[in-house]
CSV table of N, CA and C in Angstrom, one decimal:
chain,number,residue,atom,x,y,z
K,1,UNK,N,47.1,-25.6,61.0
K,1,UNK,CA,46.7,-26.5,62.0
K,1,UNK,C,45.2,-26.3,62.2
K,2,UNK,N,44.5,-27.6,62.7
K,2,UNK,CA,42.9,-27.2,62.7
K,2,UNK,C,42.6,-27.3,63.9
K,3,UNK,N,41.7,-26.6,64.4
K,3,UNK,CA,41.2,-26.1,65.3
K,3,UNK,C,39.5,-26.8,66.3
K,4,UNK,N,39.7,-27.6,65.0
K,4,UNK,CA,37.9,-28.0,65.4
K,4,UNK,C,38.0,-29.4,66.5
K,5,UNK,N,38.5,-29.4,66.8
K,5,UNK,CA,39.0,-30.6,67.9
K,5,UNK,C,39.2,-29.7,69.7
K,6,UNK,N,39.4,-28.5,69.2
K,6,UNK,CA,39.5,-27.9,70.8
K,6,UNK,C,38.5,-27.9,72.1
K,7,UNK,N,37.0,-28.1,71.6
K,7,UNK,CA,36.6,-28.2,72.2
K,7,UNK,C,36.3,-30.0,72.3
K,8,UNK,N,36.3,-30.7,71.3
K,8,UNK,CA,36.5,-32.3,72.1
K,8,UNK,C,37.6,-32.4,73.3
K,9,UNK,N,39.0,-31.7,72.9
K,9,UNK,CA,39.8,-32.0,73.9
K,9,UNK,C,39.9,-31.6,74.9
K,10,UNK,N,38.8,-30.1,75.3
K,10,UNK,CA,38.6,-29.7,76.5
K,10,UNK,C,37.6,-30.3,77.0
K,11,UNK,N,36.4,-31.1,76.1
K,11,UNK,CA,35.5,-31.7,77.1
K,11,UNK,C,36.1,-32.8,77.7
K,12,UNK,N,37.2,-33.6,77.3
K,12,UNK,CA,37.7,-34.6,77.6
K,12,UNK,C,38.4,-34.6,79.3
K,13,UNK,N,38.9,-33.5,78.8
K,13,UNK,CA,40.1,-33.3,80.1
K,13,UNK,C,39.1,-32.6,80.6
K,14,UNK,N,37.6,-32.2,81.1
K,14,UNK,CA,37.2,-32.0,81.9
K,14,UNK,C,36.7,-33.4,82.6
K,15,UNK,N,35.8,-34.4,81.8
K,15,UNK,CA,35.8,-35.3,82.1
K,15,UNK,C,36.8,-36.3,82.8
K,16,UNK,N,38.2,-36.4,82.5
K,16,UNK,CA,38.9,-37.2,83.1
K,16,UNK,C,40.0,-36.5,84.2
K,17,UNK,N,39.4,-35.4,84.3
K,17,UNK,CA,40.0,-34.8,85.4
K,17,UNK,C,39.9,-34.7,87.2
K,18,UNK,N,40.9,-35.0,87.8
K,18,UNK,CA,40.8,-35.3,89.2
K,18,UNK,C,40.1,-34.2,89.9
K,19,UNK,N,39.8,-34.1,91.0
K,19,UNK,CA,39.0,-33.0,91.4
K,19,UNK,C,39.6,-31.8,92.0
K,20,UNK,N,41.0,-32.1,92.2
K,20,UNK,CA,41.4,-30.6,92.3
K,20,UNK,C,41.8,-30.3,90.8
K,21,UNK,N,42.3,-30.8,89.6
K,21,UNK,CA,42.5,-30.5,88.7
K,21,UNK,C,41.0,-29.8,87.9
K,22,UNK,N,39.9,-30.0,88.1
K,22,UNK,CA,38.8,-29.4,87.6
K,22,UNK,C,38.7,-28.3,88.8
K,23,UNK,N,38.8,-28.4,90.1
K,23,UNK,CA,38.8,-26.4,90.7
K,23,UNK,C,40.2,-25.7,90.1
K,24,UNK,N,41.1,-26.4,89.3
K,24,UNK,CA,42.3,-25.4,88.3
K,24,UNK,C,41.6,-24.7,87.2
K,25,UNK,N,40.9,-25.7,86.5
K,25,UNK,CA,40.2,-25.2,85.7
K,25,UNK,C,39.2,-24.2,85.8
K,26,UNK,N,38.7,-24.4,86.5
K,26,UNK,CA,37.5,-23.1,87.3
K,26,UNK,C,38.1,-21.4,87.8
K,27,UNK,N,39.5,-22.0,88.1
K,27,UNK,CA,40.1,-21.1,88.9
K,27,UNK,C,40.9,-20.3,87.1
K,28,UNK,N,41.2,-21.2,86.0
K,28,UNK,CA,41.8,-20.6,84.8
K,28,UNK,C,40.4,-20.0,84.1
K,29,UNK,N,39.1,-20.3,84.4
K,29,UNK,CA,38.2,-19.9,83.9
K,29,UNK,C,37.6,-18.4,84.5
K,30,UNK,N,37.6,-18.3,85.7
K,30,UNK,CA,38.0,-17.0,86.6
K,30,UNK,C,39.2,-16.2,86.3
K,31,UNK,N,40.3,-16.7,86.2
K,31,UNK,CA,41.3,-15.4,85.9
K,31,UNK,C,40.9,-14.9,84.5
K,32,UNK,N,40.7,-15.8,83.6
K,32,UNK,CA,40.5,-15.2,81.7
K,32,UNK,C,39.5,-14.2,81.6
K,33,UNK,N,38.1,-14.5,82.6
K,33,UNK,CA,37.3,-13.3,82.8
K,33,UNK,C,37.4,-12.1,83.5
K,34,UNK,N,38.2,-12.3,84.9
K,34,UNK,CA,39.0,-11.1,85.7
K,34,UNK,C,39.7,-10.5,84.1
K,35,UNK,N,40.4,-10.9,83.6
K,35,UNK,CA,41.1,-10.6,82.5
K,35,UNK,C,40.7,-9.6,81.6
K,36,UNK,N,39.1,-10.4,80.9
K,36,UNK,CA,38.5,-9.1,80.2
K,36,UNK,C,38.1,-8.4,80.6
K,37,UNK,N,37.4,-8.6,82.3
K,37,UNK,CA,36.7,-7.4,83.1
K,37,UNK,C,37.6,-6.3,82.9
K,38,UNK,N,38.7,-6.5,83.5
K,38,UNK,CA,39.8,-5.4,83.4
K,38,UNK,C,40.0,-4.8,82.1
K,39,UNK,N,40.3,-5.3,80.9
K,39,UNK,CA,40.3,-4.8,79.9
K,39,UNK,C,39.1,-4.0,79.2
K,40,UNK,N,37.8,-4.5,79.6
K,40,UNK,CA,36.8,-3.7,79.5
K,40,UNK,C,36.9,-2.7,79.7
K,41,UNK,N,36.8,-2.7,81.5
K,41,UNK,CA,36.9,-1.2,82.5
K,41,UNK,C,37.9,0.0,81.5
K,42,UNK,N,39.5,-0.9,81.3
K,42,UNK,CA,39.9,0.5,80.5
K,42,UNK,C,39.5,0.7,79.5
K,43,UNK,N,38.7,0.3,78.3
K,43,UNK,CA,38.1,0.3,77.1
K,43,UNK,C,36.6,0.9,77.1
K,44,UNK,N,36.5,1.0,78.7
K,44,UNK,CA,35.3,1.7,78.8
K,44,UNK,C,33.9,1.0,78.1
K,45,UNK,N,34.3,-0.4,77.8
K,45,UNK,CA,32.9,-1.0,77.2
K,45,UNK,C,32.3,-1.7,78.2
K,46,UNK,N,31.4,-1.2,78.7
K,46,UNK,CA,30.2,-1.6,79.8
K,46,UNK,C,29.5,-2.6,79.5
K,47,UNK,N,29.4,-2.9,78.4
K,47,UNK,CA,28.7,-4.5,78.0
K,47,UNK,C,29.8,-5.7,78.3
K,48,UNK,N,30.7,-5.6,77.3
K,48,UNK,CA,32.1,-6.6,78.1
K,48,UNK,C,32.2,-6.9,79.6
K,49,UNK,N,32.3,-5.6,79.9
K,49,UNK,CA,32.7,-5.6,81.4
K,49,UNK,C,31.6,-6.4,82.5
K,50,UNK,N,30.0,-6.5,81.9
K,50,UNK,CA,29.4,-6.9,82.7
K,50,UNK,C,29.1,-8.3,82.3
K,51,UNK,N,29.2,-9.0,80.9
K,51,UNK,CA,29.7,-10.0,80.7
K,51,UNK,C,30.4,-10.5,81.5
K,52,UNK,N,31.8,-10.3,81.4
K,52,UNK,CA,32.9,-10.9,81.8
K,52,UNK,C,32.8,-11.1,83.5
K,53,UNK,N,32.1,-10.4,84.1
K,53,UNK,CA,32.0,-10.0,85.6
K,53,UNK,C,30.8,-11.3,85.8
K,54,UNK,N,30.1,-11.5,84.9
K,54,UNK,CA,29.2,-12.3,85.4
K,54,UNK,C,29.6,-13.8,85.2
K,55,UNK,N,30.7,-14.2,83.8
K,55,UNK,CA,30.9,-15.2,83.9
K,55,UNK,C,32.0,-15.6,85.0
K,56,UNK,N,32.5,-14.4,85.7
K,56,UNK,CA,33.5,-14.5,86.5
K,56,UNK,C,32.7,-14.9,87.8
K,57,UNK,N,31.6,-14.1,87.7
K,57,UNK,CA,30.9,-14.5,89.2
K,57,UNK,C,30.0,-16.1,89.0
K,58,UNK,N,29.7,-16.4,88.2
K,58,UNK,CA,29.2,-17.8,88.1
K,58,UNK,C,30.5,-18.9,88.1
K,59,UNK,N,31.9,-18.4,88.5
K,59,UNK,CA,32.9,-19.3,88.6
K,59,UNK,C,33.2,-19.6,89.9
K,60,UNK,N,33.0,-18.4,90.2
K,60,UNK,CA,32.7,-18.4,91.9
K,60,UNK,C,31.7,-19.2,92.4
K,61,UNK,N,30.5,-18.7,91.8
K,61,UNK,CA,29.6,-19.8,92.3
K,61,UNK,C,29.7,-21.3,92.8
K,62,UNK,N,30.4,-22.2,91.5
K,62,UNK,CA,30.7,-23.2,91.1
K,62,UNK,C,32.0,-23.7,92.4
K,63,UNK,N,32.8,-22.6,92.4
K,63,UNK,CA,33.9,-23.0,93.8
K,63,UNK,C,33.1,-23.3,94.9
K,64,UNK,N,32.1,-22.4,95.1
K,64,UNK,CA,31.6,-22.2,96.4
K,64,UNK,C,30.2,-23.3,96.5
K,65,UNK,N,29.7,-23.5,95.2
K,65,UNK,CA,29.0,-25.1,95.5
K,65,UNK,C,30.2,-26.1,95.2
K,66,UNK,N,30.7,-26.0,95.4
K,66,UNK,CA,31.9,-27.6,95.5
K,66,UNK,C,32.7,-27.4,96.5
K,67,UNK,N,32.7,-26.8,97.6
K,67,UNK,CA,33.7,-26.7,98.6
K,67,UNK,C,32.8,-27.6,99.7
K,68,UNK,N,33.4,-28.8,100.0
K,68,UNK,CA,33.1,-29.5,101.0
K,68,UNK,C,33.5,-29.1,102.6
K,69,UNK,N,32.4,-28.4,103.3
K,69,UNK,CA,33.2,-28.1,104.8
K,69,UNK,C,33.0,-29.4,105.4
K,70,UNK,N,32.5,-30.8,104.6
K,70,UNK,CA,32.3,-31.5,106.2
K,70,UNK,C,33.6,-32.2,105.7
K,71,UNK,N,34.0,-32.9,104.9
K,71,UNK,CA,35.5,-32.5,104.9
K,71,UNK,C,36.3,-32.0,104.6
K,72,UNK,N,36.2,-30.6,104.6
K,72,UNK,CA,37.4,-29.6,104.5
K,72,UNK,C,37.6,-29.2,105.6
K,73,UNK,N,36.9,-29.2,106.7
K,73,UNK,CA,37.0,-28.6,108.1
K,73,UNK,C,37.1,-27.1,107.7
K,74,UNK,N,37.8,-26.3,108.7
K,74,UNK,CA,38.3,-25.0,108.9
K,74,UNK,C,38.4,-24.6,107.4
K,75,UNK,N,39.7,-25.3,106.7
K,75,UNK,CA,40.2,-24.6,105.6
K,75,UNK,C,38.8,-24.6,104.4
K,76,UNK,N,38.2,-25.4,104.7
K,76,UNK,CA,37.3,-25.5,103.5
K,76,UNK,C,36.0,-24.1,103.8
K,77,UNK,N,36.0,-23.8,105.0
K,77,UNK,CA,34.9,-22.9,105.6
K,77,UNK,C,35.8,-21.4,105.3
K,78,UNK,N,37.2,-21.3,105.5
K,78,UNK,CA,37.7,-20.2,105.1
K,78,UNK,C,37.2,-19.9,104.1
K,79,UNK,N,37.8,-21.3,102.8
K,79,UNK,CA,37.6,-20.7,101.5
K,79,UNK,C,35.9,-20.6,101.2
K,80,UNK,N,34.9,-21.0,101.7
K,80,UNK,CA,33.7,-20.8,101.1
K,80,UNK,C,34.2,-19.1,101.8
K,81,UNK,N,34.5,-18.7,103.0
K,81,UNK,CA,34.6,-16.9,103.1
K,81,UNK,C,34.9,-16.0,102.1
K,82,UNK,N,36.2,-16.7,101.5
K,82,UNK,CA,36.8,-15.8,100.7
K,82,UNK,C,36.0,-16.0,99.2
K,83,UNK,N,35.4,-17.1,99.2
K,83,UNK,CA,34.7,-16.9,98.1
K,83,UNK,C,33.3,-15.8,97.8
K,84,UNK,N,32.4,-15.6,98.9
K,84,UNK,CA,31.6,-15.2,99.5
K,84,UNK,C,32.1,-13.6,99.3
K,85,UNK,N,33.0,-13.3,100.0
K,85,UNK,CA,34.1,-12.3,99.7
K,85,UNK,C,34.7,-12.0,97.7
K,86,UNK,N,34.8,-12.4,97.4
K,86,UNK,CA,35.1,-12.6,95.7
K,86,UNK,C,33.9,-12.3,95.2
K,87,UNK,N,32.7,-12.8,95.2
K,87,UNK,CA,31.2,-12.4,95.1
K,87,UNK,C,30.9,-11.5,95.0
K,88,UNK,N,31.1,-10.9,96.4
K,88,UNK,CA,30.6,-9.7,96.8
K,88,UNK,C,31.4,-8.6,96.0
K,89,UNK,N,33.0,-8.8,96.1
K,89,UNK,CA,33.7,-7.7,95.1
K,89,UNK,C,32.9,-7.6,93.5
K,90,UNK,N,32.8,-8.9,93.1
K,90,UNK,CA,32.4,-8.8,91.8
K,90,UNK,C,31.0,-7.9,91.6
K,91,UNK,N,30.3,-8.3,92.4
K,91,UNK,CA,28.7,-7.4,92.4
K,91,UNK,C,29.3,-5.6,92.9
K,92,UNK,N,30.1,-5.5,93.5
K,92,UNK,CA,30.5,-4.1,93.3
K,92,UNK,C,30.9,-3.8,92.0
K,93,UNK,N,31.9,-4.7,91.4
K,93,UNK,CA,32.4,-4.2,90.0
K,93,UNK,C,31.8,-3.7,89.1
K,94,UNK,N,30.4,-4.4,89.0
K,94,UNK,CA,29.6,-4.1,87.8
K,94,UNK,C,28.9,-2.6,88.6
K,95,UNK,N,29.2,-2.4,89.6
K,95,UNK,CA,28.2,-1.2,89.6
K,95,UNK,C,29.6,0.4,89.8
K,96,UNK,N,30.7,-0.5,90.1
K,96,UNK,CA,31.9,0.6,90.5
K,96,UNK,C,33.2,-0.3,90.2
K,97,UNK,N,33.1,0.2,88.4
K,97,UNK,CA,34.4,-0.4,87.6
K,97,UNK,C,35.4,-0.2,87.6
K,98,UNK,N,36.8,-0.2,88.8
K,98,UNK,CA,37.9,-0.2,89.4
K,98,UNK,C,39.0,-1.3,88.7
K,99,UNK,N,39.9,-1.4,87.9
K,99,UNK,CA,40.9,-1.9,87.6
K,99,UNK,C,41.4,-2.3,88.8
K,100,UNK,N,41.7,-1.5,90.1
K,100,UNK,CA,42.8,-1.5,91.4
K,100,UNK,C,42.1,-3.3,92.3
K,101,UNK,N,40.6,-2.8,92.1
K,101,UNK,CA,39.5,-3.7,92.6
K,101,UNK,C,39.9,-5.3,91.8
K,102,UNK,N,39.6,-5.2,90.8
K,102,UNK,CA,40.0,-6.6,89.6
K,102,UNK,C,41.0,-6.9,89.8
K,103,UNK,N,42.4,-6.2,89.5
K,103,UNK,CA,43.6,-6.6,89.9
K,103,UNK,C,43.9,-7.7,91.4
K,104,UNK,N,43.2,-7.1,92.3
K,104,UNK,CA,43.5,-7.5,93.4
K,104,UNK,C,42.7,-8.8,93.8
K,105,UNK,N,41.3,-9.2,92.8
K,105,UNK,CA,40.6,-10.2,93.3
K,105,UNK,C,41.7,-11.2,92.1
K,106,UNK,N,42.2,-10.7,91.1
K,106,UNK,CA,42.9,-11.4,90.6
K,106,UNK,C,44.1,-12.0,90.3
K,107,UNK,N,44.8,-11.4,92.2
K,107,UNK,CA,46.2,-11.7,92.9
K,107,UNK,C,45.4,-12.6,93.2
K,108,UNK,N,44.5,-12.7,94.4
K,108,UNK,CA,44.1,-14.0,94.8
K,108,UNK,C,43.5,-15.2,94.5
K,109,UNK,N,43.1,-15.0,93.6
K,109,UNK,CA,42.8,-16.0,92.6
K,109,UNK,C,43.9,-16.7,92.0
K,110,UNK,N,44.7,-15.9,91.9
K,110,UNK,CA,46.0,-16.3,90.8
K,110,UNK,C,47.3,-17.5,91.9
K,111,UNK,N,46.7,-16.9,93.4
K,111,UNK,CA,47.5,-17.7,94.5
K,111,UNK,C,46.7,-19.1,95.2
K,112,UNK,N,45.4,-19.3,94.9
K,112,UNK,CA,44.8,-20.0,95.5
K,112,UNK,C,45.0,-20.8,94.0
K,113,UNK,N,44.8,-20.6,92.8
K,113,UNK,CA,44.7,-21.6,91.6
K,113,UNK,C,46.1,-22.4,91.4
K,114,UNK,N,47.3,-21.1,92.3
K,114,UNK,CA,48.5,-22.1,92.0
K,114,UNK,C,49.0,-23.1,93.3
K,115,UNK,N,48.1,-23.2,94.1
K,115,UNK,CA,48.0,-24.1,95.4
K,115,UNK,C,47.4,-24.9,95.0
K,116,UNK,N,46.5,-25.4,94.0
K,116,UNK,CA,45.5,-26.0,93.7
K,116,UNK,C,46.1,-26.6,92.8
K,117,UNK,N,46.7,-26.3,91.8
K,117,UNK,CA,47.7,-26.4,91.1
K,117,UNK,C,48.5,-27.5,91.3
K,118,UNK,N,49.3,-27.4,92.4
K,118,UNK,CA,50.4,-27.6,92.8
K,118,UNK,C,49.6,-29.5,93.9
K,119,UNK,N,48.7,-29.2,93.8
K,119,UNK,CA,47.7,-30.2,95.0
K,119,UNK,C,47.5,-31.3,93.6
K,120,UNK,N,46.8,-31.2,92.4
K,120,UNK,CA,46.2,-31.6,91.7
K,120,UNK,C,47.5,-32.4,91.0
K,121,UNK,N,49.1,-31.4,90.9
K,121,UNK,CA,50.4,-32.5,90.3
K,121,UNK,C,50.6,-33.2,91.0
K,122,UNK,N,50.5,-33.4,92.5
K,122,UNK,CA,51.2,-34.3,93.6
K,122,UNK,C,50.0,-35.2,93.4
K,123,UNK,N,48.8,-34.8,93.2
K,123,UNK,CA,47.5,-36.1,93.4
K,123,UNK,C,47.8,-37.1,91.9
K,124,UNK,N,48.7,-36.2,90.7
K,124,UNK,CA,48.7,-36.5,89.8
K,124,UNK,C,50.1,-38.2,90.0
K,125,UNK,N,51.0,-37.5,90.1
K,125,UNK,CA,52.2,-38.3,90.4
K,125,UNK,C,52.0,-39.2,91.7
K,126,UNK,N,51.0,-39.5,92.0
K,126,UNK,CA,51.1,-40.3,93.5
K,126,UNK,C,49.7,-41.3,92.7
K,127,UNK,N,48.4,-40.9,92.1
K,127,UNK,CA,48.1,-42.0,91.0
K,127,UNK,C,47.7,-41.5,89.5
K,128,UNK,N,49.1,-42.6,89.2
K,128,UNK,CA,48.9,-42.1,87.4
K,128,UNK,C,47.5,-42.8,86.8
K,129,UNK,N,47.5,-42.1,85.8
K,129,UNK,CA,46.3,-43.1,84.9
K,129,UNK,C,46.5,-44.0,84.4
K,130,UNK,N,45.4,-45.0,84.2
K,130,UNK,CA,45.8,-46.1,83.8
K,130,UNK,C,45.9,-46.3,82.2
């Protein structure tokens, strides 16, 4: 099977993706790098790990410039916190490489992407494409 069409079909589905369905993607693009960070840390390769920390932290970024508080109200102002929070762990990581640390930014990650998740199939089934 060939492979040279993966990235057409990912730029597609970024393009025709609803807008909680593209913070899913952001939030699958955050966990894959939590992912290597951690496998770095135990691999002890310091170049991966600051890699992977950085594209993890520029995913964050991307959450936290797309979170609308003037209509998100409250919930929208939490999550720019916890993003803010996610940030700040990450810039510890690169300097104090903790598995315990990663893991845990990447429970919540993993709970807020399947809320998002779950937002983006209901927006899905309520309007299909045409």
């Amino acid at each position: 099977m060939a492979y040279g069409n993966a990235g057409t079909y990912r730029e597609r589905e970024i393009l025709t993706a609803s807008p909680a369905k593209l913070v899913v993607i952001v939030y699958d693009h955050l966990l894959a790098n939590l992912c290597r960070a951690r496998l770095a840390i135990e691999a002890n390769k310091i170049e991966a790990r600051i890699e992977a920390v950085a594209k993890a932290r520029d995913a964050v970024v991307e959450l936290l410039a797309g979170t609308d508080v003037e209509r998100g109200g409250t919930l929208a102002v939490n999550l720019q916190s916890l993003y803010v929070f996610m940030f700040s762990e990450l810039n510890v990581i690169v300097h104090e490489p903790e598995v315990e640390r990663v893991e845990k930014l990447a429970e919540i990650v993993s709970h807020l992407r399947e809320a998002f998740a779950s937002i983006a199939a209901t927006t899905a089934v309520q309007s299909p494409a045409a």
